JSON list of C-alpha atoms in Angstrom, two decimals:
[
{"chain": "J", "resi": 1, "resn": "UNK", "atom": "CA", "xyz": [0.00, 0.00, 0.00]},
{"chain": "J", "resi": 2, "resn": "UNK", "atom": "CA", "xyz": [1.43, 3.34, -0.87]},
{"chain": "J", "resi": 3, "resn": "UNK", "atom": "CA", "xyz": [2.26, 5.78, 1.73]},
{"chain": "J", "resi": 4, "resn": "UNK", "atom": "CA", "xyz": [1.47, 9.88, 0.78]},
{"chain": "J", "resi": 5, "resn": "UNK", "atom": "CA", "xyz": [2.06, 11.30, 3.94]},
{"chain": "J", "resi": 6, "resn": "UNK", "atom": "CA", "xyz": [5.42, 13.38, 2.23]},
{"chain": "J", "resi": 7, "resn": "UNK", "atom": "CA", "xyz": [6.63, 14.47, 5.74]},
{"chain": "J", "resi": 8, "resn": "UNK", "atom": "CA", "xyz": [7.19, 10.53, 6.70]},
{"chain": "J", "resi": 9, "resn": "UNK", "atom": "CA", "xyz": [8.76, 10.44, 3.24]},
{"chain": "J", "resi": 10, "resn": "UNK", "atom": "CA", "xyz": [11.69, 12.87, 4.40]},
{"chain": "J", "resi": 11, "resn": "UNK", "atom": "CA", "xyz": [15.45, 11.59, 4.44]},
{"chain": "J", "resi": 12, "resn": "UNK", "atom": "CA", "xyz": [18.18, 11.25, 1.56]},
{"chain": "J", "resi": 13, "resn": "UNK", "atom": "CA", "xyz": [17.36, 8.36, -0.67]},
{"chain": "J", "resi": 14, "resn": "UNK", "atom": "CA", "xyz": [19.31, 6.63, -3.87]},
{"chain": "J", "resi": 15, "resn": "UNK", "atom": "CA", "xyz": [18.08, 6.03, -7.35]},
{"chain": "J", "resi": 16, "resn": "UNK", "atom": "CA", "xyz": [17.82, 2.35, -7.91]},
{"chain": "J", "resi": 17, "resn": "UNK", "atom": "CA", "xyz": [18.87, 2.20, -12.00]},
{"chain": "J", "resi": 18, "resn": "UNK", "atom": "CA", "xyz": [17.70, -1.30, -12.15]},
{"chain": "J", "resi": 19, "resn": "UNK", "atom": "CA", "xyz": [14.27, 0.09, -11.42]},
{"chain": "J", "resi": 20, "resn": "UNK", "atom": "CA", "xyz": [15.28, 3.64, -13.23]},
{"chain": "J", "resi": 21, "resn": "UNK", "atom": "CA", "xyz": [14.80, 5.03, -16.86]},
{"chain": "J", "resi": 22, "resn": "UNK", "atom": "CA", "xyz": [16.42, 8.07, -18.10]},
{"chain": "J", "resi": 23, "resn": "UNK", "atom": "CA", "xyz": [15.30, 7.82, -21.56]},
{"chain": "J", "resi": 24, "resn": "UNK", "atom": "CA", "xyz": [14.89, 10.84, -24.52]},
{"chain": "J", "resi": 25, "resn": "UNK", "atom": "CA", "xyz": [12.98, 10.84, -27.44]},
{"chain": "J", "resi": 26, "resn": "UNK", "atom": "CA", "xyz": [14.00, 12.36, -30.88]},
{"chain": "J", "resi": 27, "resn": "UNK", "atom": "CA", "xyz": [12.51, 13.30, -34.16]},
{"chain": "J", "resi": 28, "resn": "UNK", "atom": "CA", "xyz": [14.53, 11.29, -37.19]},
{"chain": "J", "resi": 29, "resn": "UNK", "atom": "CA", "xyz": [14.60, 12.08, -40.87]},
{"chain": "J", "resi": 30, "resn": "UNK", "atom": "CA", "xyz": [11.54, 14.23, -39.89]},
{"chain": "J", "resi": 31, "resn": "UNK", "atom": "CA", "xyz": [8.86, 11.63, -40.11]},
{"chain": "J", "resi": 32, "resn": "UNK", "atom": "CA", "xyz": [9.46, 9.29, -36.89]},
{"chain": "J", "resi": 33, "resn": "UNK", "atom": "CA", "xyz": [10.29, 9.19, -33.18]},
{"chain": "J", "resi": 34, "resn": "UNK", "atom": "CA", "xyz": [13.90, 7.81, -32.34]},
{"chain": "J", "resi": 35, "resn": "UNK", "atom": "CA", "xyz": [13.88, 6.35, -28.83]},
{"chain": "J", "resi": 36, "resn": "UNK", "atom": "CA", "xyz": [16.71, 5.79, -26.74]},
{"chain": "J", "resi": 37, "resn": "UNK", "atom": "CA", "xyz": [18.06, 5.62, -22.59]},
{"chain": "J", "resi": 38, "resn": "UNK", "atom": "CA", "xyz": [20.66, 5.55, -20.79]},
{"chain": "J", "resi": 39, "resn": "UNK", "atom": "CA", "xyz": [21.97, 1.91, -19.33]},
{"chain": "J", "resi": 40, "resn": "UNK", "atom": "CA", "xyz": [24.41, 3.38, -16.43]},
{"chain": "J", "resi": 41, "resn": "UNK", "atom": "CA", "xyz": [23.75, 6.21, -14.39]},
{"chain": "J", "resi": 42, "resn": "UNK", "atom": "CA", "xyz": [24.24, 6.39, -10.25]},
{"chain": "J", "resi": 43, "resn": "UNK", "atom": "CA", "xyz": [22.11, 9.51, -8.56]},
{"chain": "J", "resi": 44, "resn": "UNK", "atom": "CA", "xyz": [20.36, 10.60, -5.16]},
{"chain": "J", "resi": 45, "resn": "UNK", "atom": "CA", "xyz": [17.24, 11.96, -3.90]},
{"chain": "J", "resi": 46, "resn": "UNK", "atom": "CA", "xyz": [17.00, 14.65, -0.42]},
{"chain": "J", "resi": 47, "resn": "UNK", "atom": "CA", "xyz": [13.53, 14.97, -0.17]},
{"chain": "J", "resi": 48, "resn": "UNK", "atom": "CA", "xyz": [11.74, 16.95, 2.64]},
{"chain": "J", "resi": 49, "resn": "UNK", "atom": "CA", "xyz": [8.27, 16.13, 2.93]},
{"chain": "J", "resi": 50, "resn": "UNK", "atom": "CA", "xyz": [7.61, 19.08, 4.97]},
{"chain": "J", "resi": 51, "resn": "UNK", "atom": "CA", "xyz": [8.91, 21.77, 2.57]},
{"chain": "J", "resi": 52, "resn": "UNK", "atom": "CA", "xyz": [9.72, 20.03, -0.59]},
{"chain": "J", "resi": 53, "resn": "UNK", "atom": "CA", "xyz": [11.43, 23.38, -1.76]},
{"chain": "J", "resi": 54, "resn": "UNK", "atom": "CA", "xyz": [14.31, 22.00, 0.03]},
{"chain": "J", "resi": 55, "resn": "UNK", "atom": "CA", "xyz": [14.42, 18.99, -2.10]},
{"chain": "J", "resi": 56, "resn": "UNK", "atom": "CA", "xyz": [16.99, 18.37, -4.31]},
{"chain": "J", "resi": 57, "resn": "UNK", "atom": "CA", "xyz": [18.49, 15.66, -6.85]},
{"chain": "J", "resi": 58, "resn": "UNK", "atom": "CA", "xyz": [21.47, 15.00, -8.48]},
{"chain": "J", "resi": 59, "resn": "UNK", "atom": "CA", "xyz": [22.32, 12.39, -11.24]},
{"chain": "J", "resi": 60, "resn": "UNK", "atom": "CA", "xyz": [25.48, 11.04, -13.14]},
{"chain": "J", "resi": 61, "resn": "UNK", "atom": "CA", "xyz": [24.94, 9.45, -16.54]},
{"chain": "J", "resi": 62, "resn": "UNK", "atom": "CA", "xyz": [27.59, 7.30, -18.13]},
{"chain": "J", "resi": 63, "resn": "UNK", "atom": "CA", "xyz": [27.54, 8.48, -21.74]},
{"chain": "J", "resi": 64, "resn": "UNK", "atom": "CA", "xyz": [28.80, 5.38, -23.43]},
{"chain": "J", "resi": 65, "resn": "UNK", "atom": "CA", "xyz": [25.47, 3.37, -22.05]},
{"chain": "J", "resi": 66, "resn": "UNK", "atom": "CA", "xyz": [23.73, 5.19, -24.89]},
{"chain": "J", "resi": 67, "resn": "UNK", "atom": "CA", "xyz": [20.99, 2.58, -26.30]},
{"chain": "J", "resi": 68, "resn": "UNK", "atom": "CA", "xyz": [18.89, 3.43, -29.36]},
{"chain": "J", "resi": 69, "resn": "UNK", "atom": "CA", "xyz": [18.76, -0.21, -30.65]},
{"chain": "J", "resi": 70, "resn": "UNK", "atom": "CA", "xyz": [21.22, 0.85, -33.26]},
{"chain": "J", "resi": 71, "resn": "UNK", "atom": "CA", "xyz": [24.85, -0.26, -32.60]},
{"chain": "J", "resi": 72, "resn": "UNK", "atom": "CA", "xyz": [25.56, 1.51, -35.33]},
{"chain": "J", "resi": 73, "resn": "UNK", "atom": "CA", "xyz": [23.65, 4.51, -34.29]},
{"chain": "J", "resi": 74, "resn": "UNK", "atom": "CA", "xyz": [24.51, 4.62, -31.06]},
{"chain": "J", "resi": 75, "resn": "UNK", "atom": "CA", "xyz": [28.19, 4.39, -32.27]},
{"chain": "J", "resi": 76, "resn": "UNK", "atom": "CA", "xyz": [27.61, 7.48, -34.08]},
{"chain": "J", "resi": 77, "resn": "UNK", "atom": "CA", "xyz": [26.00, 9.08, -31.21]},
{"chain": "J", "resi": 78, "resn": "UNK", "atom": "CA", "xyz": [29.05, 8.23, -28.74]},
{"chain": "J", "resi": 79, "resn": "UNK", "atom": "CA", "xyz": [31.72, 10.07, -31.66]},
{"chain": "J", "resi": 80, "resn": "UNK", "atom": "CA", "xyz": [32.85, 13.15, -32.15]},
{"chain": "J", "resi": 81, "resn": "UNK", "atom": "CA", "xyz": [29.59, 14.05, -34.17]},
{"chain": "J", "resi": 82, "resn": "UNK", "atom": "CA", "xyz": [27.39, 14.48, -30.62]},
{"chain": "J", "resi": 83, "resn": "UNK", "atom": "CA", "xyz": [28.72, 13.20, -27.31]},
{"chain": "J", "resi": 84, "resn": "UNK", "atom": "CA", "xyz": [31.80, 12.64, -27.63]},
{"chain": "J", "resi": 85, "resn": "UNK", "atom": "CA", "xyz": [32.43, 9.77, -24.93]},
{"chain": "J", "resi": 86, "resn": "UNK", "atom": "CA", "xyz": [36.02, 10.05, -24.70]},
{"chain": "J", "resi": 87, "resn": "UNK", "atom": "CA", "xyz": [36.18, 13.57, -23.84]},
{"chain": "J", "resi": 88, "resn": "UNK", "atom": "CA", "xyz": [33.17, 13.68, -22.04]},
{"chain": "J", "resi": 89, "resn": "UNK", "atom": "CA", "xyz": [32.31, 10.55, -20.57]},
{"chain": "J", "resi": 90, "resn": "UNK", "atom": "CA", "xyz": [29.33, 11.97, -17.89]},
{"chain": "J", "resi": 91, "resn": "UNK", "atom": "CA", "xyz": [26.19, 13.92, -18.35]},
{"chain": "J", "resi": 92, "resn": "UNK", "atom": "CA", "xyz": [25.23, 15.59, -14.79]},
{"chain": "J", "resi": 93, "resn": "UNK", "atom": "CA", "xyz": [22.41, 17.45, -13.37]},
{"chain": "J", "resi": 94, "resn": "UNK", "atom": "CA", "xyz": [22.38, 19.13, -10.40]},
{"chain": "J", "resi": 95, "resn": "UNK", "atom": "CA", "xyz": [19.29, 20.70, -8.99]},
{"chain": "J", "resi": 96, "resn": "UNK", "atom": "CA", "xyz": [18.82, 23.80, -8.00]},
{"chain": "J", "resi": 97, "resn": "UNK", "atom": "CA", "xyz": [15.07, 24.43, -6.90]},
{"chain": "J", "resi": 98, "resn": "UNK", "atom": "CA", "xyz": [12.28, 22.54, -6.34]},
{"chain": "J", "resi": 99, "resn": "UNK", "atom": "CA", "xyz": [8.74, 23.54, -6.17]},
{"chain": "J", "resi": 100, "resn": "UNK", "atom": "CA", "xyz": [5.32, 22.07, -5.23]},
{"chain": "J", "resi": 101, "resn": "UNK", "atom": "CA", "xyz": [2.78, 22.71, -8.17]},
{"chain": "J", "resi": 102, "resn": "UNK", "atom": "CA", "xyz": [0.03, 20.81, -5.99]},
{"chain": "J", "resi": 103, "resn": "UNK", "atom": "CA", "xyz": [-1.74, 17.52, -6.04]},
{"chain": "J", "resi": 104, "resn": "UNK", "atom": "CA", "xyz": [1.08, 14.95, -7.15]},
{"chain": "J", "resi": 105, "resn": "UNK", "atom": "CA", "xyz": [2.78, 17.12, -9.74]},
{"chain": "J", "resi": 106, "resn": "UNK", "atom": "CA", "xyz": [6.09, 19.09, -9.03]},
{"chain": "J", "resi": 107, "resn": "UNK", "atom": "CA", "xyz": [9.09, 21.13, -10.62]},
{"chain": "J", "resi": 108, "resn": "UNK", "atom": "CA", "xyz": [12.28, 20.66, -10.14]},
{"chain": "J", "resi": 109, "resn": "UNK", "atom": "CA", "xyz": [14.92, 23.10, -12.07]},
{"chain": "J", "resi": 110, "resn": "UNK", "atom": "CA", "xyz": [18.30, 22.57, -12.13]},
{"chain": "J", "resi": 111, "resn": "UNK", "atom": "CA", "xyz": [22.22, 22.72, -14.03]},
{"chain": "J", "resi": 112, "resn": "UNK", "atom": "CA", "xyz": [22.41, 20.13, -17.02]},
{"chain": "J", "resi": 113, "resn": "UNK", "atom": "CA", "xyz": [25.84, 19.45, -18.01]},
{"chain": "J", "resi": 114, "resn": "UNK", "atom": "CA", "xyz": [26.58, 17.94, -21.55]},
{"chain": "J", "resi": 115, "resn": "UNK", "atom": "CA", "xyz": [29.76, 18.31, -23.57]},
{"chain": "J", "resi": 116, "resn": "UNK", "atom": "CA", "xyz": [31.28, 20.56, -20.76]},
{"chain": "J", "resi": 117, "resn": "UNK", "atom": "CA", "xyz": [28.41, 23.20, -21.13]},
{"chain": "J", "resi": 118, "resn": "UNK", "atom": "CA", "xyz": [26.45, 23.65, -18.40]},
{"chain": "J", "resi": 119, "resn": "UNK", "atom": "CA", "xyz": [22.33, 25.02, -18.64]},
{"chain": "J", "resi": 120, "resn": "UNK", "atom": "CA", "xyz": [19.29, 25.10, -16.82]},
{"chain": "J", "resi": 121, "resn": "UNK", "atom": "CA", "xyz": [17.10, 22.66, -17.60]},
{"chain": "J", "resi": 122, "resn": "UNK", "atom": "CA", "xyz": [13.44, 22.71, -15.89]},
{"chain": "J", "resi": 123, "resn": "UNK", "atom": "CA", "xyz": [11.70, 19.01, -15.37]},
{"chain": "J", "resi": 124, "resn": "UNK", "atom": "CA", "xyz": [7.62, 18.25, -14.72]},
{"chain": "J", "resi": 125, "resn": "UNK", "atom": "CA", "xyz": [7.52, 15.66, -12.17]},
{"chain": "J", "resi": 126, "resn": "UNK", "atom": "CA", "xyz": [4.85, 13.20, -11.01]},
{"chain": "J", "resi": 127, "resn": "UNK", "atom": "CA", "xyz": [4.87, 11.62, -7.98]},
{"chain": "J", "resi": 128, "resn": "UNK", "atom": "CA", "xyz": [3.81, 7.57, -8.30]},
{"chain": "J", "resi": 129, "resn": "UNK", "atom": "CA", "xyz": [3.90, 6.90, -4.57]},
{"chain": "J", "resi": 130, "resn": "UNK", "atom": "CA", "xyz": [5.83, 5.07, -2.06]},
{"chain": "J", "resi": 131, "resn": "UNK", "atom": "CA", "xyz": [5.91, 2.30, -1.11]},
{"chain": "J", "resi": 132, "resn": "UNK", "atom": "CA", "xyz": [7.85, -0.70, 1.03]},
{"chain": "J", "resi": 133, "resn": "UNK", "atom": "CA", "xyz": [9.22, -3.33, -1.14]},
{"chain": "J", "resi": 134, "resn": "UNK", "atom": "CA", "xyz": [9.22, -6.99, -0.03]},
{"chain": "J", "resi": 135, "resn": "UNK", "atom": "CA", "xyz": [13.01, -6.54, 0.82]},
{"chain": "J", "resi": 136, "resn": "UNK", "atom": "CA", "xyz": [12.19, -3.97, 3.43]},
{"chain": "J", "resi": 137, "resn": "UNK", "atom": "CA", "xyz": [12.74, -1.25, 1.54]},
{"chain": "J", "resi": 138, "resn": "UNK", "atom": "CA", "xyz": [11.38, 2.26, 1.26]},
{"chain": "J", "resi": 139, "resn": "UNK", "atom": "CA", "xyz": [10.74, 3.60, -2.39]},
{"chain": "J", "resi": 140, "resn": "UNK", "atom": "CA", "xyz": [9.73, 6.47, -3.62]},
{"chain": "J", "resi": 141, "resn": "UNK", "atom": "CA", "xyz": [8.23, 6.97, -7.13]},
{"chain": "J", "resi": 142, "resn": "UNK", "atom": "CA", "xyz": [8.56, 9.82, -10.16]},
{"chain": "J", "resi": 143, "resn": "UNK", "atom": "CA", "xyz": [8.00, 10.08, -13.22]},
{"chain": "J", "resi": 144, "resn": "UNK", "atom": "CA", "xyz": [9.44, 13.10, -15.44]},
{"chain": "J", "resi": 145, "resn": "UNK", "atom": "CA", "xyz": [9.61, 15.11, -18.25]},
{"chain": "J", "resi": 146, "resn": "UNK", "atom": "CA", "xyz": [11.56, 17.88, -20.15]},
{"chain": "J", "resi": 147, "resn": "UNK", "atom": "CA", "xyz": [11.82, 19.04, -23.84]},
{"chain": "J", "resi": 148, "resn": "UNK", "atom": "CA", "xyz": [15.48, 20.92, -24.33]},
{"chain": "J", "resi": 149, "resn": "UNK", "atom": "CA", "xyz": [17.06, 22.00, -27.69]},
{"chain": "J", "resi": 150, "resn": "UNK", "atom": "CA", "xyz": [20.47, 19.85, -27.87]},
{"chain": "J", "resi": 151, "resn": "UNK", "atom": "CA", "xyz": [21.97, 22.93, -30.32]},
{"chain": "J", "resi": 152, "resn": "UNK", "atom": "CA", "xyz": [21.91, 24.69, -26.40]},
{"chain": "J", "resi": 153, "resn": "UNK", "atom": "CA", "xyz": [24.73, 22.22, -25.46]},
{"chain": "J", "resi": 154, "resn": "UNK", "atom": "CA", "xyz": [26.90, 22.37, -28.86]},
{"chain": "J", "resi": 155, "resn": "UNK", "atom": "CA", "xyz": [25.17, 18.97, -30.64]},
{"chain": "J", "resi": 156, "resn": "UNK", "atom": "CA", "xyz": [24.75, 20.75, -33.68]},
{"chain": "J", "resi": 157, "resn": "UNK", "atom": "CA", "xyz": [25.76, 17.68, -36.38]},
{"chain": "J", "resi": 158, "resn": "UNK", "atom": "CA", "xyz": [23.08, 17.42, -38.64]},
{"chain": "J", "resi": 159, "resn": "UNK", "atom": "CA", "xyz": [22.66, 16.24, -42.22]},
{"chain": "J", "resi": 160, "resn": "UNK", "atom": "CA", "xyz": [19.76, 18.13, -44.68]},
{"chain": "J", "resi": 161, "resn": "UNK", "atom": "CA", "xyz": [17.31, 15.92, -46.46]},
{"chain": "J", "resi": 162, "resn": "UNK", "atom": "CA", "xyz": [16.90, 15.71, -50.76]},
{"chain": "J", "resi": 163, "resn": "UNK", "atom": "CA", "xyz": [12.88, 16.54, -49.50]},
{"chain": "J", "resi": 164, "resn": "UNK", "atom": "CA", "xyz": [13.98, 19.85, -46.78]},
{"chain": "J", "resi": 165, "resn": "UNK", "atom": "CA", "xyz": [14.16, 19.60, -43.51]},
{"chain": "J", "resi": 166, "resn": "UNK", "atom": "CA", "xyz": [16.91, 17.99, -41.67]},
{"chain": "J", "resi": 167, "resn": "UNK", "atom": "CA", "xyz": [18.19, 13.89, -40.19]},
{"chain": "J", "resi": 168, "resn": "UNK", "atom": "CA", "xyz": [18.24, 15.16, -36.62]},
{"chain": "J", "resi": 169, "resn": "UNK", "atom": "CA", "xyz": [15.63, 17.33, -34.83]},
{"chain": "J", "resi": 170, "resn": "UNK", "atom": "CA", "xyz": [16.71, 19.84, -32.63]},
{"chain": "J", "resi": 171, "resn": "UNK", "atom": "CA", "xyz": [14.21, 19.14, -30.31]},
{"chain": "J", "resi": 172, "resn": "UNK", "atom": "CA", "xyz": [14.94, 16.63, -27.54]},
{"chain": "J", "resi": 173, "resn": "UNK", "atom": "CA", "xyz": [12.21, 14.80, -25.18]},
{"chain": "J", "resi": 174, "resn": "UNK", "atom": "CA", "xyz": [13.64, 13.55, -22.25]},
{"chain": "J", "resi": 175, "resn": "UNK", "atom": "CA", "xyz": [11.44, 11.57, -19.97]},
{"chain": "J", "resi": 176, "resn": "UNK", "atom": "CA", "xyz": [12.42, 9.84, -16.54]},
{"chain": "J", "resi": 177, "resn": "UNK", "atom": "CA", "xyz": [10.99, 7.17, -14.52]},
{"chain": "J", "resi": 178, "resn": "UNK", "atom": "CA", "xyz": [12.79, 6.95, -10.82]},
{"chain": "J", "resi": 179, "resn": "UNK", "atom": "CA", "xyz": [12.65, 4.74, -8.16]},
{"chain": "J", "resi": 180, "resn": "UNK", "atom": "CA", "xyz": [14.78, 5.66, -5.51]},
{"chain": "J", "resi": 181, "resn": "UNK", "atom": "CA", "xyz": [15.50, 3.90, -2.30]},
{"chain": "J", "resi": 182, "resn": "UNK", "atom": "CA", "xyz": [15.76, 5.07, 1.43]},
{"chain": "J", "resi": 183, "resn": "UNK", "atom": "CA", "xyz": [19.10, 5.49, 2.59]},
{"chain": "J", "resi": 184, "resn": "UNK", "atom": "CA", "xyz": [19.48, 3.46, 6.20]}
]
């Protein structure tokens, strides 16, 4: 049974990325939806139930756990072209307020780091719930979202179509889907 009283929900808590998704969703050759997530990222939760405006979050990604379904593509994604792994092998974001928006649905804005360029990036968040697990432990639910412009963080490679338009939108749809556990 889930638990919503939010001030029993208080205390520093980490994501659980085998119950995680940090996932995005891109427009491709202008007439489908690319879908892709991350495989390895580590990240933790301080929530305060009493005044979730002192909340915060923070989450690593490991770049090279790119998956599109495309070795190829994802290959490409991981070069010099966009990410570039080597040089940059973590995304990070780093909160920096967090607001109530009532009901279930918050806001939580914070510093988005990709290719060494840092901006703020503001995410819609729902809260699932929490719960106890049948290992005894507390979990906390959200699910997110965010749209940013990836040309904001220098992933300009693109490749114009015979028909207009381009490969690669610039548009990015990120969407999340945390678990995060208690810390003892």
């Amino acid at each position: 049974m889930a638990n919503t009283d939010l001030t029993a929900l208080t205390g520093d808590y980490t994501i659980d990325p085998s119950h995680s998704t940090i996932g995005f969703t891109v427009r491709h050759a202008m007439v489908t939806n690319v879908k892709g997530k991350f495989d390895e990222f580590s990240g933790s939760l301080h929530l305060d139930g009493s005044d979730p405006s002192k909340s915060t979050a923070s989450i690593d990604v490991k770049m090279d756990s790119i998956d599109t379904g495309s070795a190829d593509r994802d290959g490409h994604l991981k070069s010099a072209d966009f990410f570039k792994t080597d040089e940059f092998p973590t995304m990070t974001f780093r909160s920096t307020k967090a607001e109530a928006l009532g009901d279930e649905d918050y806001r939580i804005t914070g510093d988005l780091e990709i290719l060494g360029t840092t901006r703020p990036i503001t995410i819609d968040l729902e809260f699932n719930g929490a719960a106890k697990d049948p290992f005894g432990n507390e979990r906390v639910g959200f699910e997110g979202k965010a749209e940013i412009k990836r040309s904001e963080w220098g992933l300009t490679w693109n490749a114009t179509l015979e028909t207009g338009g381009v490969l690669v939108s610039d548009k990015i749809k990120l969407h999340f889907d945390i678990s995060a556990i208690k810390n003892a």
